Amino acid sequence: MTSDIPINRLARVALHLAPESETQSSISGQQTRAMSSRFLDVPQAPPDAILGISEAFKADTSPDKMNLGVGAYRTEEGKPLVLGAVREAERREYLNMGGIPEFCKLAAALAFGKGSAALQEGRNATIQCLSGTGSLRVGGEFLSSFYPGPKLVLIPTPSWANHKAIFKRCGMQTQEYRYYKPETRGLDYEGMLEDIRAAPDGAVLLLHACAHNPTGVDPTPEQWQGILEVTQSKKLLPFFDSAYQGFASGDLDRDGASLRMFADTGMEMLLAQSFAKNMGLYGERVGALSVVVGDAAAAKKVESQLKITARQMYSNPPRHGASIATRILGDPALMDQWKQELKGMADRIHTMRQGLYDALQEVGAPGDWTHILKQIGMFSFTGLTRPQVENMTNKWHVYMTFDGRISMAGLSSGKCKYLAEAIKDSVENC
Ligand code: PLA
């Protein structure tokens, strides 16, 4: 690493400093303001483990820079993608503005399957929420107030960086269970079951429905069956996070298989759904929370509480994005178009996996990189260590999260070689 740069790019993120260009003006700005506040002792929050990387990326002026930090789909040209199905849905006049309840129905059917017994029997309470994060948060608030079991959420190690924080903010306890085995770069299935068995009966079990973030490692159908059996014997309450339906395999039903396997047993469960990635509606905040219960009368009561929870946090969710999603989900032609476009995105990500793998072979990066091909979904968990990640950013202008995760959706064919050279250099020299 170059030692002549006084404070490097990543260090500015880690030390919670503003980009250099902003430092001067904020100091002079402070001098003109009153010097006293009751909030002076509020501690500075650390930068977000994922979104903080995008801030550092924006401040970098190198023409080689690459943002593989946040999971946001980009085209071969590195541009955000507005899906054709979304454009078409937006263009059409809204004939029926009963949009919101209709959205909840269609979203639940997309996840649980049209023939789902829970939906047919009216055992689900589904409300539109602010994308995946908002759905998790409202679900956490609901459990914190009304779950009669242990207020404890079991979370995989590692997991999406925000999971633990969201549940803690709701007043829930959290506990980790083993998930990823660095030695095999695969699932620590035995460790996972052992930790879940050792947890208190009735605890909440957080599961990634597919395309586990950040590892890209999902259980096989047989392993899901084993996880289901432990969930039943321990009377755990599964809480599925489905942020990538259709993105993992390119097939919506296949990516919904795990949560359907659980729901079809008739068990009670929660589901947080996001349409950010699969519809490319990131900023529109389209999502849904479903609480599936054992009895339709209970579902009505649960729904009333979910609505009050939302009312007290943000009153009601935005309409525009959910109206687009409703149009697509409710129209067979748009549905077909969307499925094709989803497949296109999943396939491009797959091509990038192969492209990066081939480039690593070509440049002769030391080590076994087959995990890049085996992992599923938007991310690759490269196995790069923190010093190696720092080298990737500081020397090569490649932005990625400190845990070694790269967003394959941010890569393009023309950049695989450069990325492979950066990885080779980091592995060899750090
Ligand atoms: N759950 C998981 C597993 C996620 O990966 C993400 C997003 C969310 C929920 C929340 O998504 P939403 O609120 O935008 O619908 N994870 C991203 C972005 C893609 C982020 O961190 O906000 C990531 O880069 O990990």
CSV table of C-alpha atoms and ligand atoms in Angstrom, one decimal:
chain,number,residue,atom,x,y,z
A,1,MET,CA,0.0,0.0,0.0
A,2,THR,CA,1.3,3.5,-0.7
A,3,SER,CA,2.4,5.2,2.5
A,4,ASP,CA,2.9,8.7,1.0
A,5,ILE,CA,-0.9,9.4,0.9
A,6,PRO,CA,-1.7,10.8,4.4
A,7,ILE,CA,-5.2,9.6,4.7
A,8,ASN,CA,-6.3,7.1,2.0
A,9,ARG,CA,-9.8,6.7,0.6
A,10,LEU,CA,-10.9,3.8,2.7
A,11,ALA,CA,-9.4,5.3,5.8
A,12,ARG,CA,-11.6,8.3,5.4
A,13,VAL,CA,-14.7,6.0,5.4
A,14,ALA,CA,-13.3,4.0,8.4
A,15,LEU,CA,-12.5,7.2,10.4
A,16,HIS,CA,-15.9,8.7,9.6
A,17,LEU,CA,-14.4,11.7,7.8
A,18,ALA,CA,-16.1,13.7,5.1
A,19,PRO,CA,-14.4,13.5,1.7
A,20,GLU,CA,-11.4,15.9,1.6
A,21,SER,CA,-13.2,18.4,-0.6
A,22,GLU,CA,-16.0,18.9,2.0
A,23,THR,CA,-13.8,19.2,5.1
A,24,GLN,CA,-12.8,22.8,4.6
A,25,SER,CA,-16.3,24.2,4.1
A,26,SER,CA,-17.8,22.2,7.0
A,27,ILE,CA,-15.2,23.6,9.4
A,28,SER,CA,-15.8,27.2,8.4
A,29,GLY,CA,-19.6,26.5,8.4
A,30,GLN,CA,-19.3,25.4,12.0
A,31,GLN,CA,-17.4,28.5,13.1
A,32,THR,CA,-20.3,30.7,12.1
A,33,ARG,CA,-22.9,28.7,14.0
A,34,ALA,CA,-23.8,28.8,17.7
A,35,MET,CA,-21.4,26.6,19.7
A,36,SER,CA,-23.9,25.0,22.1
A,37,SER,CA,-26.4,22.2,21.7
A,38,ARG,CA,-28.1,19.7,23.9
A,39,PHE,CA,-27.1,17.2,21.2
A,40,LEU,CA,-23.3,17.7,21.4
A,41,ASP,CA,-22.9,14.4,23.1
A,42,VAL,CA,-24.7,12.4,20.3
A,43,PRO,CA,-22.0,10.0,19.1
A,44,GLN,CA,-21.0,10.1,15.4
A,45,ALA,CA,-22.6,7.1,13.8
A,46,PRO,CA,-20.2,4.9,11.8
A,47,PRO,CA,-20.6,4.9,8.0
A,48,ASP,CA,-22.9,2.2,6.8
A,49,ALA,CA,-20.9,-1.0,5.9
A,50,ILE,CA,-22.4,-1.1,2.5
A,51,LEU,CA,-23.8,2.4,1.5
A,52,GLY,CA,-20.7,4.1,3.0
A,53,ILE,CA,-18.6,2.4,0.3
A,54,SER,CA,-20.7,4.1,-2.4
A,55,GLU,CA,-19.9,7.5,-0.8
A,56,ALA,CA,-16.2,6.8,-1.0
A,57,PHE,CA,-16.7,5.6,-4.7
A,58,LYS,CA,-18.4,8.9,-5.6
A,59,ALA,CA,-15.4,10.9,-4.3
A,60,ASP,CA,-12.9,8.9,-6.3
A,61,THR,CA,-11.8,10.6,-9.6
A,62,SER,CA,-10.0,7.7,-11.2
A,63,PRO,CA,-11.2,6.7,-14.6
A,64,ASP,CA,-10.6,3.0,-13.6
A,65,LYS,CA,-12.9,3.1,-10.6
A,66,MET,CA,-15.4,0.3,-10.2
A,67,ASN,CA,-18.3,0.1,-7.7
A,68,LEU,CA,-18.8,-3.5,-6.6
A,69,GLY,CA,-20.0,-2.5,-3.1
A,70,VAL,CA,-23.7,-2.1,-3.1
A,71,GLY,CA,-25.9,-4.7,-4.8
A,72,ALA,CA,-27.3,-2.7,-7.7
A,73,TYR,CA,-27.8,-4.2,-11.1
A,74,ARG,CA,-25.9,-2.5,-13.9
A,75,THR,CA,-25.8,-3.2,-17.7
A,76,GLU,CA,-22.7,-4.1,-19.7
A,77,GLU,CA,-22.3,-0.3,-20.1
A,78,GLY,CA,-22.3,0.1,-16.4
A,79,LYS,CA,-25.7,1.9,-16.5
A,80,PRO,CA,-28.7,1.3,-14.2
A,81,LEU,CA,-31.4,-0.7,-16.0
A,82,VAL,CA,-35.0,0.5,-16.3
A,83,LEU,CA,-36.9,-2.7,-17.1
A,84,GLY,CA,-39.1,-2.6,-20.2
A,85,ALA,CA,-42.0,-4.1,-18.2
A,86,VAL,CA,-41.6,-1.2,-15.7
A,87,ARG,CA,-41.6,1.5,-18.5
A,88,GLU,CA,-44.7,-0.1,-20.1
A,89,ALA,CA,-46.5,-0.4,-16.7
A,90,GLU,CA,-45.7,3.3,-16.0
A,91,ARG,CA,-46.9,4.4,-19.4
A,92,ARG,CA,-50.4,2.9,-19.1
A,93,GLU,CA,-53.1,4.9,-17.5
A,94,TYR,CA,-54.2,3.7,-14.1
A,95,LEU,CA,-57.7,2.5,-14.5
A,96,ASN,CA,-58.1,1.0,-11.1
A,97,MET,CA,-56.5,2.8,-8.2
A,98,GLY,CA,-57.5,0.1,-5.7
A,99,GLY,CA,-53.7,-0.4,-6.2
A,100,ILE,CA,-52.5,-1.0,-2.7
A,101,PRO,CA,-54.7,-3.9,-1.4
A,102,GLU,CA,-54.3,-5.5,-4.9
A,103,PHE,CA,-50.5,-5.1,-4.6
A,104,CYS,CA,-50.6,-7.0,-1.3
A,105,LYS,CA,-52.6,-9.9,-2.8
A,106,LEU,CA,-50.4,-10.2,-5.9
A,107,ALA,CA,-47.1,-9.9,-3.9
A,108,ALA,CA,-48.2,-12.6,-1.5
A,109,ALA,CA,-49.2,-14.9,-4.4
A,110,LEU,CA,-45.9,-14.3,-6.1
A,111,ALA,CA,-44.0,-15.4,-3.0
A,112,PHE,CA,-46.2,-18.2,-1.7
A,113,GLY,CA,-47.6,-19.4,-5.1
A,114,LYS,CA,-51.1,-19.0,-6.4
A,115,GLY,CA,-52.3,-22.3,-5.0
A,116,SER,CA,-51.0,-21.6,-1.5
A,117,ALA,CA,-53.4,-23.0,1.2
A,118,ALA,CA,-52.4,-20.2,3.6
A,119,LEU,CA,-53.6,-17.5,1.1
A,120,GLN,CA,-56.7,-19.4,0.1
A,121,GLU,CA,-57.7,-19.9,3.7
A,122,GLY,CA,-57.1,-16.2,4.4
A,123,ARG,CA,-54.4,-17.0,7.0
A,124,ASN,CA,-52.0,-14.3,5.9
A,125,ALA,CA,-51.9,-10.6,6.9
A,126,THR,CA,-50.0,-8.8,4.1
A,127,ILE,CA,-49.2,-5.1,4.1
A,128,GLN,CA,-47.3,-3.0,1.7
A,129,CYS,CA,-44.1,-1.7,3.3
A,130,LEU,CA,-41.0,0.4,2.5
A,131,SER,CA,-39.1,-2.2,0.4
A,132,GLY,CA,-37.3,-5.1,2.1
A,133,THR,CA,-35.9,-3.0,5.0
A,134,GLY,CA,-39.2,-1.5,5.9
A,135,SER,CA,-40.8,-4.9,5.8
A,136,LEU,CA,-38.2,-6.4,8.2
A,137,ARG,CA,-38.6,-3.4,10.5
A,138,VAL,CA,-42.4,-3.5,10.7
A,139,GLY,CA,-42.2,-7.3,11.2
A,140,GLY,CA,-39.6,-6.7,14.0
A,141,GLU,CA,-41.8,-4.1,15.7
A,142,PHE,CA,-44.8,-6.4,15.5
A,143,LEU,CA,-42.9,-9.3,17.1
A,144,SER,CA,-41.4,-7.1,19.7
A,145,SER,CA,-45.0,-6.0,20.8
A,146,PHE,CA,-47.0,-9.1,20.2
A,147,TYR,CA,-44.9,-12.3,19.9
A,148,PRO,CA,-45.6,-14.5,23.0
A,149,GLY,CA,-42.5,-16.5,22.4
A,150,PRO,CA,-38.9,-15.5,23.2
A,151,LYS,CA,-38.0,-12.1,21.8
A,152,LEU,CA,-34.9,-13.5,20.2
A,153,VAL,CA,-33.9,-13.6,16.5
A,154,LEU,CA,-31.4,-16.1,15.3
A,155,ILE,CA,-29.3,-14.6,12.5
A,156,PRO,CA,-26.8,-16.4,10.3
A,157,THR,CA,-23.1,-15.6,10.4
A,158,PRO,CA,-22.5,-13.8,8.2
A,159,SER,CA,-25.7,-12.0,7.2
A,160,TRP,CA,-26.8,-8.8,5.5
A,161,ALA,CA,-25.1,-6.2,7.7
A,162,ASN,CA,-28.4,-4.5,8.6
A,163,HIS,CA,-30.3,-7.5,10.0
A,164,LYS,CA,-29.0,-7.5,13.5
A,165,ALA,CA,-29.3,-3.7,13.7
A,166,ILE,CA,-32.9,-3.7,12.6
A,167,PHE,CA,-34.0,-6.2,15.1
A,168,LYS,CA,-32.1,-4.6,17.9
A,169,ARG,CA,-33.7,-1.3,17.1
A,170,CYS,CA,-37.0,-3.0,17.6
A,171,GLY,CA,-36.0,-4.2,21.0
A,172,MET,CA,-35.5,-7.8,20.1
A,173,GLN,CA,-32.4,-9.8,21.2
A,174,THR,CA,-30.3,-11.4,18.5
A,175,GLN,CA,-28.1,-14.5,18.5
A,176,GLU,CA,-25.9,-15.8,15.7
A,177,TYR,CA,-25.9,-19.3,14.2
A,178,ARG,CA,-23.1,-20.7,12.0
A,179,TYR,CA,-23.9,-20.6,8.3
A,180,TYR,CA,-20.7,-20.2,6.2
A,181,LYS,CA,-17.6,-22.4,6.4
A,182,PRO,CA,-14.6,-20.5,5.1
A,183,GLU,CA,-12.6,-23.7,4.7
A,184,THR,CA,-15.1,-25.1,2.2
A,185,ARG,CA,-16.5,-21.8,1.0
A,186,GLY,CA,-19.8,-23.6,1.4
A,187,LEU,CA,-22.6,-24.0,3.9
A,188,ASP,CA,-21.7,-25.1,7.5
A,189,TYR,CA,-24.8,-27.3,7.6
A,190,GLU,CA,-23.9,-29.3,10.7
A,191,GLY,CA,-22.9,-26.2,12.6
A,192,MET,CA,-26.0,-24.4,11.5
A,193,LEU,CA,-28.3,-27.2,12.8
A,194,GLU,CA,-26.3,-27.6,16.0
A,195,ASP,CA,-26.6,-23.9,16.8
A,196,ILE,CA,-30.3,-23.8,16.0
A,197,ARG,CA,-31.0,-26.9,18.1
A,198,ALA,CA,-29.1,-25.2,21.0
A,199,ALA,CA,-31.3,-22.0,20.8
A,200,PRO,CA,-34.4,-21.5,23.0
A,201,ASP,CA,-37.5,-23.2,21.8
A,202,GLY,CA,-39.9,-20.8,20.0
A,203,ALA,CA,-37.2,-18.3,19.0
A,204,VAL,CA,-37.5,-16.4,15.7
A,205,LEU,CA,-35.3,-17.9,12.9
A,206,LEU,CA,-34.2,-15.5,10.2
A,207,LEU,CA,-33.6,-17.2,6.9
A,208,HIS,CA,-32.6,-15.8,3.5
A,209,ALA,CA,-35.1,-17.3,1.0
A,210,CYS,CA,-32.5,-17.5,-1.8
A,211,ALA,CA,-29.2,-15.9,-2.9
A,212,HIS,CA,-27.9,-15.6,0.6
A,213,ASN,CA,-26.2,-12.2,1.1
A,214,PRO,CA,-23.2,-11.8,1.4
A,215,THR,CA,-22.1,-15.4,0.8
A,216,GLY,CA,-24.1,-16.5,-2.3
A,217,VAL,CA,-24.3,-19.9,-0.6
A,218,ASP,CA,-27.8,-21.4,-0.4
A,219,PRO,CA,-28.9,-24.7,1.2
A,220,THR,CA,-29.8,-27.6,-1.2
A,221,PRO,CA,-33.4,-28.7,-1.2
A,222,GLU,CA,-32.5,-31.7,1.1
A,223,GLN,CA,-30.7,-29.3,3.5
A,224,TRP,CA,-33.8,-27.0,3.5
A,225,GLN,CA,-35.8,-30.1,4.5
A,226,GLY,CA,-33.4,-30.7,7.4
A,227,ILE,CA,-33.7,-27.0,8.5
A,228,LEU,CA,-37.5,-27.3,8.3
A,229,GLU,CA,-37.5,-30.4,10.5
A,230,VAL,CA,-35.5,-28.6,13.2
A,231,THR,CA,-37.7,-25.5,12.9
A,232,GLN,CA,-40.8,-27.7,13.6
A,233,SER,CA,-39.3,-29.8,16.4
A,234,LYS,CA,-38.1,-26.6,18.2
A,235,LYS,CA,-41.3,-24.7,17.4
A,236,LEU,CA,-39.3,-21.8,15.9
A,237,LEU,CA,-40.9,-19.0,14.1
A,238,PRO,CA,-39.3,-18.6,10.7
A,239,PHE,CA,-38.8,-15.1,9.3
A,240,PHE,CA,-37.9,-15.3,5.6
A,241,ASP,CA,-36.1,-12.4,4.0
A,242,SER,CA,-36.8,-12.5,0.3
A,243,ALA,CA,-34.8,-9.7,-1.4
A,244,TYR,CA,-33.8,-11.6,-4.6
A,245,GLN,CA,-36.7,-13.7,-5.9
A,246,GLY,CA,-36.0,-14.3,-9.6
A,247,PHE,CA,-32.5,-13.0,-9.3
A,248,ALA,CA,-30.9,-16.2,-8.1
A,249,SER,CA,-31.9,-18.7,-10.7
A,250,GLY,CA,-33.8,-16.4,-13.1
A,251,ASP,CA,-37.0,-18.3,-12.2
A,252,LEU,CA,-39.5,-16.8,-9.7
A,253,ASP,CA,-41.0,-20.1,-8.6
A,254,ARG,CA,-37.6,-21.8,-8.1
A,255,ASP,CA,-36.4,-18.9,-6.0
A,256,GLY,CA,-39.6,-19.1,-3.9
A,257,ALA,CA,-39.2,-22.9,-3.3
A,258,SER,CA,-37.7,-22.7,0.2
A,259,LEU,CA,-40.4,-20.5,1.8
A,260,ARG,CA,-43.1,-22.4,0.0
A,261,MET,CA,-41.7,-25.6,1.5
A,262,PHE,CA,-42.2,-24.1,5.0
A,263,ALA,CA,-45.5,-22.4,4.3
A,264,ASP,CA,-47.0,-25.6,2.8
A,265,THR,CA,-46.6,-27.4,6.1
A,266,GLY,CA,-49.2,-25.0,7.5
A,267,MET,CA,-46.7,-23.5,10.0
A,268,GLU,CA,-46.8,-19.8,11.1
A,269,MET,CA,-44.1,-17.6,9.6
A,270,LEU,CA,-43.2,-14.1,8.5
A,271,LEU,CA,-41.9,-12.9,5.1
A,272,ALA,CA,-40.2,-9.7,4.1
A,273,GLN,CA,-40.4,-9.1,0.4
A,274,SER,CA,-38.4,-6.6,-1.6
A,275,PHE,CA,-39.0,-5.6,-5.3
A,276,ALA,CA,-35.9,-3.4,-5.3
A,277,LYS,CA,-33.7,-5.7,-7.2
A,278,ASN,CA,-36.0,-7.9,-9.2
A,279,MET,CA,-38.0,-5.0,-10.6
A,280,GLY,CA,-35.1,-2.5,-10.5
A,281,LEU,CA,-37.3,-0.2,-8.4
A,282,TYR,CA,-34.6,0.5,-5.8
A,283,GLY,CA,-35.6,4.1,-4.9
A,284,GLU,CA,-39.3,3.5,-5.1
A,285,ARG,CA,-39.2,1.4,-2.0
A,286,VAL,CA,-41.6,-1.4,-3.0
A,287,GLY,CA,-42.0,-4.3,-0.6
A,288,ALA,CA,-44.4,-6.3,1.5
A,289,LEU,CA,-44.6,-7.9,4.9
A,290,SER,CA,-46.6,-11.1,5.3
A,291,VAL,CA,-47.4,-12.7,8.6
A,292,VAL,CA,-48.9,-16.1,8.0
A,293,VAL,CA,-50.8,-17.5,11.0
A,294,GLY,CA,-52.7,-20.7,11.9
A,295,ASP,CA,-56.1,-19.1,11.9
A,296,ALA,CA,-58.0,-16.6,9.6
A,297,ALA,CA,-59.5,-14.7,12.6
A,298,ALA,CA,-56.0,-14.2,14.0
A,299,ALA,CA,-54.8,-13.0,10.6
A,300,LYS,CA,-57.4,-10.2,10.7
A,301,LYS,CA,-56.2,-9.1,14.2
A,302,VAL,CA,-52.6,-9.3,13.2
A,303,GLU,CA,-53.3,-7.2,10.1
A,304,SER,CA,-54.9,-4.5,12.2
A,305,GLN,CA,-51.8,-4.3,14.3
A,306,LEU,CA,-49.4,-4.2,11.4
A,307,LYS,CA,-51.4,-1.2,10.0
A,308,ILE,CA,-51.2,0.6,13.3
A,309,THR,CA,-47.4,-0.1,13.5
A,310,ALA,CA,-47.0,1.5,10.0
A,311,ARG,CA,-49.3,4.4,10.9
A,312,GLN,CA,-47.1,5.3,13.8
A,313,MET,CA,-43.8,5.0,11.9
A,314,TYR,CA,-44.6,6.6,8.5
A,315,SER,CA,-48.4,6.6,8.2
A,316,ASN,CA,-48.6,4.9,4.8
A,317,PRO,CA,-46.2,3.8,2.0
A,318,PRO,CA,-45.6,5.6,-1.3
A,319,ARG,CA,-48.0,4.7,-4.1
A,320,HIS,CA,-46.1,5.1,-7.4
A,321,GLY,CA,-43.7,2.1,-7.3
A,322,ALA,CA,-46.4,-0.3,-5.9
A,323,SER,CA,-48.7,0.8,-8.6
A,324,ILE,CA,-46.1,-0.2,-11.2
A,325,ALA,CA,-45.5,-3.5,-9.5
A,326,THR,CA,-49.3,-4.1,-9.3
A,327,ARG,CA,-49.6,-3.5,-13.1
A,328,ILE,CA,-46.9,-6.0,-13.9
A,329,LEU,CA,-48.0,-8.7,-11.4
A,330,GLY,CA,-51.6,-8.4,-12.6
A,331,ASP,CA,-51.1,-8.4,-16.3
A,332,PRO,CA,-50.1,-11.7,-18.0
A,333,ALA,CA,-48.3,-10.0,-20.9
A,334,LEU,CA,-46.2,-7.7,-18.6
A,335,MET,CA,-45.6,-10.7,-16.4
A,336,ASP,CA,-44.1,-12.6,-19.3
A,337,GLN,CA,-42.0,-9.6,-20.3
A,338,TRP,CA,-40.8,-9.2,-16.7
A,339,LYS,CA,-39.9,-12.9,-16.4
A,340,GLN,CA,-37.8,-12.6,-19.6
A,341,GLU,CA,-36.0,-9.5,-18.3
A,342,LEU,CA,-35.4,-11.2,-15.0
A,343,LYS,CA,-33.8,-14.1,-16.8
A,344,GLY,CA,-31.7,-11.7,-18.8
A,345,MET,CA,-30.4,-10.1,-15.6
A,346,ALA,CA,-29.7,-13.4,-13.9
A,347,ASP,CA,-28.0,-14.7,-17.0
A,348,ARG,CA,-25.8,-11.6,-17.3
A,349,ILE,CA,-24.7,-12.0,-13.7
A,350,HIS,CA,-23.9,-15.7,-14.5
A,351,THR,CA,-21.8,-14.6,-17.5
A,352,MET,CA,-19.9,-12.2,-15.3
A,353,ARG,CA,-19.1,-15.1,-12.9
A,354,GLN,CA,-17.6,-17.1,-15.8
A,355,GLY,CA,-15.9,-14.0,-17.1
A,356,LEU,CA,-14.2,-13.2,-13.8
A,357,TYR,CA,-13.3,-16.9,-13.3
A,358,ASP,CA,-11.7,-17.2,-16.7
A,359,ALA,CA,-9.8,-13.9,-16.3
A,360,LEU,CA,-8.5,-15.1,-12.9
A,361,GLN,CA,-7.2,-18.2,-14.6
A,362,GLU,CA,-5.7,-16.2,-17.5
A,363,VAL,CA,-3.8,-13.8,-15.3
A,364,GLY,CA,-2.7,-16.7,-13.0
A,365,ALA,CA,-4.2,-15.5,-9.7
A,366,PRO,CA,-3.1,-18.0,-7.1
A,367,GLY,CA,-5.7,-20.2,-5.4
A,368,ASP,CA,-8.9,-21.9,-6.2
A,369,TRP,CA,-11.6,-19.6,-7.6
A,370,THR,CA,-14.3,-22.2,-8.4
A,371,HIS,CA,-16.5,-20.7,-5.6
A,372,ILE,CA,-17.1,-17.7,-7.9
A,373,LEU,CA,-18.9,-20.1,-10.3
A,374,LYS,CA,-20.7,-22.0,-7.6
A,375,GLN,CA,-22.1,-19.0,-5.6
A,376,ILE,CA,-25.7,-17.9,-6.4
A,377,GLY,CA,-27.2,-14.5,-6.9
A,378,MET,CA,-25.9,-11.0,-7.0
A,379,PHE,CA,-22.8,-11.4,-4.9
A,380,SER,CA,-19.5,-13.3,-4.8
A,381,PHE,CA,-17.9,-13.8,-1.4
A,382,THR,CA,-14.3,-13.7,-2.8
A,383,GLY,CA,-12.5,-14.7,0.4
A,384,LEU,CA,-10.3,-11.5,0.1
A,385,THR,CA,-9.1,-10.4,3.6
A,386,ARG,CA,-9.5,-6.8,4.9
A,387,PRO,CA,-5.9,-5.8,4.0
A,388,GLN,CA,-6.5,-7.2,0.5
A,389,VAL,CA,-9.8,-5.3,0.1
A,390,GLU,CA,-8.0,-2.1,1.2
A,391,ASN,CA,-5.4,-2.7,-1.5
A,392,MET,CA,-8.2,-3.3,-4.1
A,393,THR,CA,-9.6,0.1,-3.3
A,394,ASN,CA,-6.6,2.2,-2.5
A,395,LYS,CA,-4.4,1.0,-5.4
A,396,TRP,CA,-6.9,-0.3,-7.9
A,397,HIS,CA,-10.0,1.9,-7.3
A,398,VAL,CA,-12.2,-1.1,-6.9
A,399,TYR,CA,-14.9,-0.5,-4.3
A,400,MET,CA,-16.3,-3.5,-2.4
A,401,THR,CA,-17.3,-4.2,1.2
A,402,PHE,CA,-14.7,-5.0,3.8
A,403,ASP,CA,-15.9,-8.6,4.2
A,404,GLY,CA,-14.6,-9.4,0.6
A,405,ARG,CA,-18.0,-9.3,-1.1
A,406,ILE,CA,-18.3,-8.0,-4.6
A,407,SER,CA,-21.5,-7.3,-6.5
A,408,MET,CA,-21.3,-9.3,-9.7
A,409,ALA,CA,-24.2,-7.2,-11.1
A,410,GLY,CA,-21.8,-4.2,-11.1
A,411,LEU,CA,-19.2,-5.9,-13.3
A,412,SER,CA,-19.0,-5.8,-17.1
A,413,SER,CA,-17.1,-8.0,-19.6
A,414,GLY,CA,-14.6,-5.3,-20.5
A,415,LYS,CA,-13.6,-5.0,-16.8
A,416,CYS,CA,-13.1,-8.6,-15.8
A,417,LYS,CA,-9.4,-8.6,-16.8
A,418,TYR,CA,-8.7,-5.4,-14.8
A,419,LEU,CA,-10.5,-6.8,-11.8
A,420,ALA,CA,-8.7,-10.1,-12.0
A,421,GLU,CA,-5.3,-8.3,-12.1
A,422,ALA,CA,-6.4,-6.3,-9.0
A,423,ILE,CA,-7.3,-9.5,-7.2
A,424,LYS,CA,-4.0,-11.2,-8.2
A,425,ASP,CA,-2.0,-8.3,-7.0
A,426,SER,CA,-3.9,-8.1,-3.7
A,427,VAL,CA,-3.6,-11.8,-3.0
A,428,GLU,CA,0.1,-11.9,-3.9
A,429,ASN,CA,1.2,-8.8,-2.1
A,430,CYS,CA,-1.1,-8.3,0.9
B,1,PLA,N1,-32.4,-8.0,2.8
B,1,PLA,C1,-31.3,-8.4,2.2
B,1,PLA,C2,-30.8,-9.7,2.3
B,1,PLA,C3,-30.6,-7.4,1.3
B,1,PLA,O1,-29.5,-7.8,0.7
B,1,PLA,C4,-31.1,-6.1,1.2
B,1,PLA,C5,-30.4,-5.1,0.3
B,1,PLA,C6,-32.3,-5.8,1.9
B,1,PLA,C7,-33.0,-6.8,2.6
B,1,PLA,C8,-33.0,-4.5,1.8
B,1,PLA,O2,-33.4,-4.1,0.5
B,1,PLA,P1,-34.4,-2.9,0.2
B,1,PLA,O3,-34.8,-2.3,1.5
B,1,PLA,O4,-33.6,-2.0,-0.6
B,1,PLA,O5,-35.5,-3.6,-0.5
B,1,PLA,N2,-29.0,-5.2,0.3
B,1,PLA,C9,-28.2,-4.4,-0.7
B,1,PLA,C10,-28.5,-2.9,-0.4
B,1,PLA,C11,-28.6,-4.7,-2.1
B,1,PLA,C12,-28.4,-2.3,0.9
B,1,PLA,O6,-27.6,-2.8,1.7
B,1,PLA,O7,-29.3,-1.5,1.3
B,1,PLA,C13,-26.8,-4.7,-0.4
B,1,PLA,O8,-25.9,-4.1,-1.1
B,1,PLA,O9,-26.5,-5.6,0.4
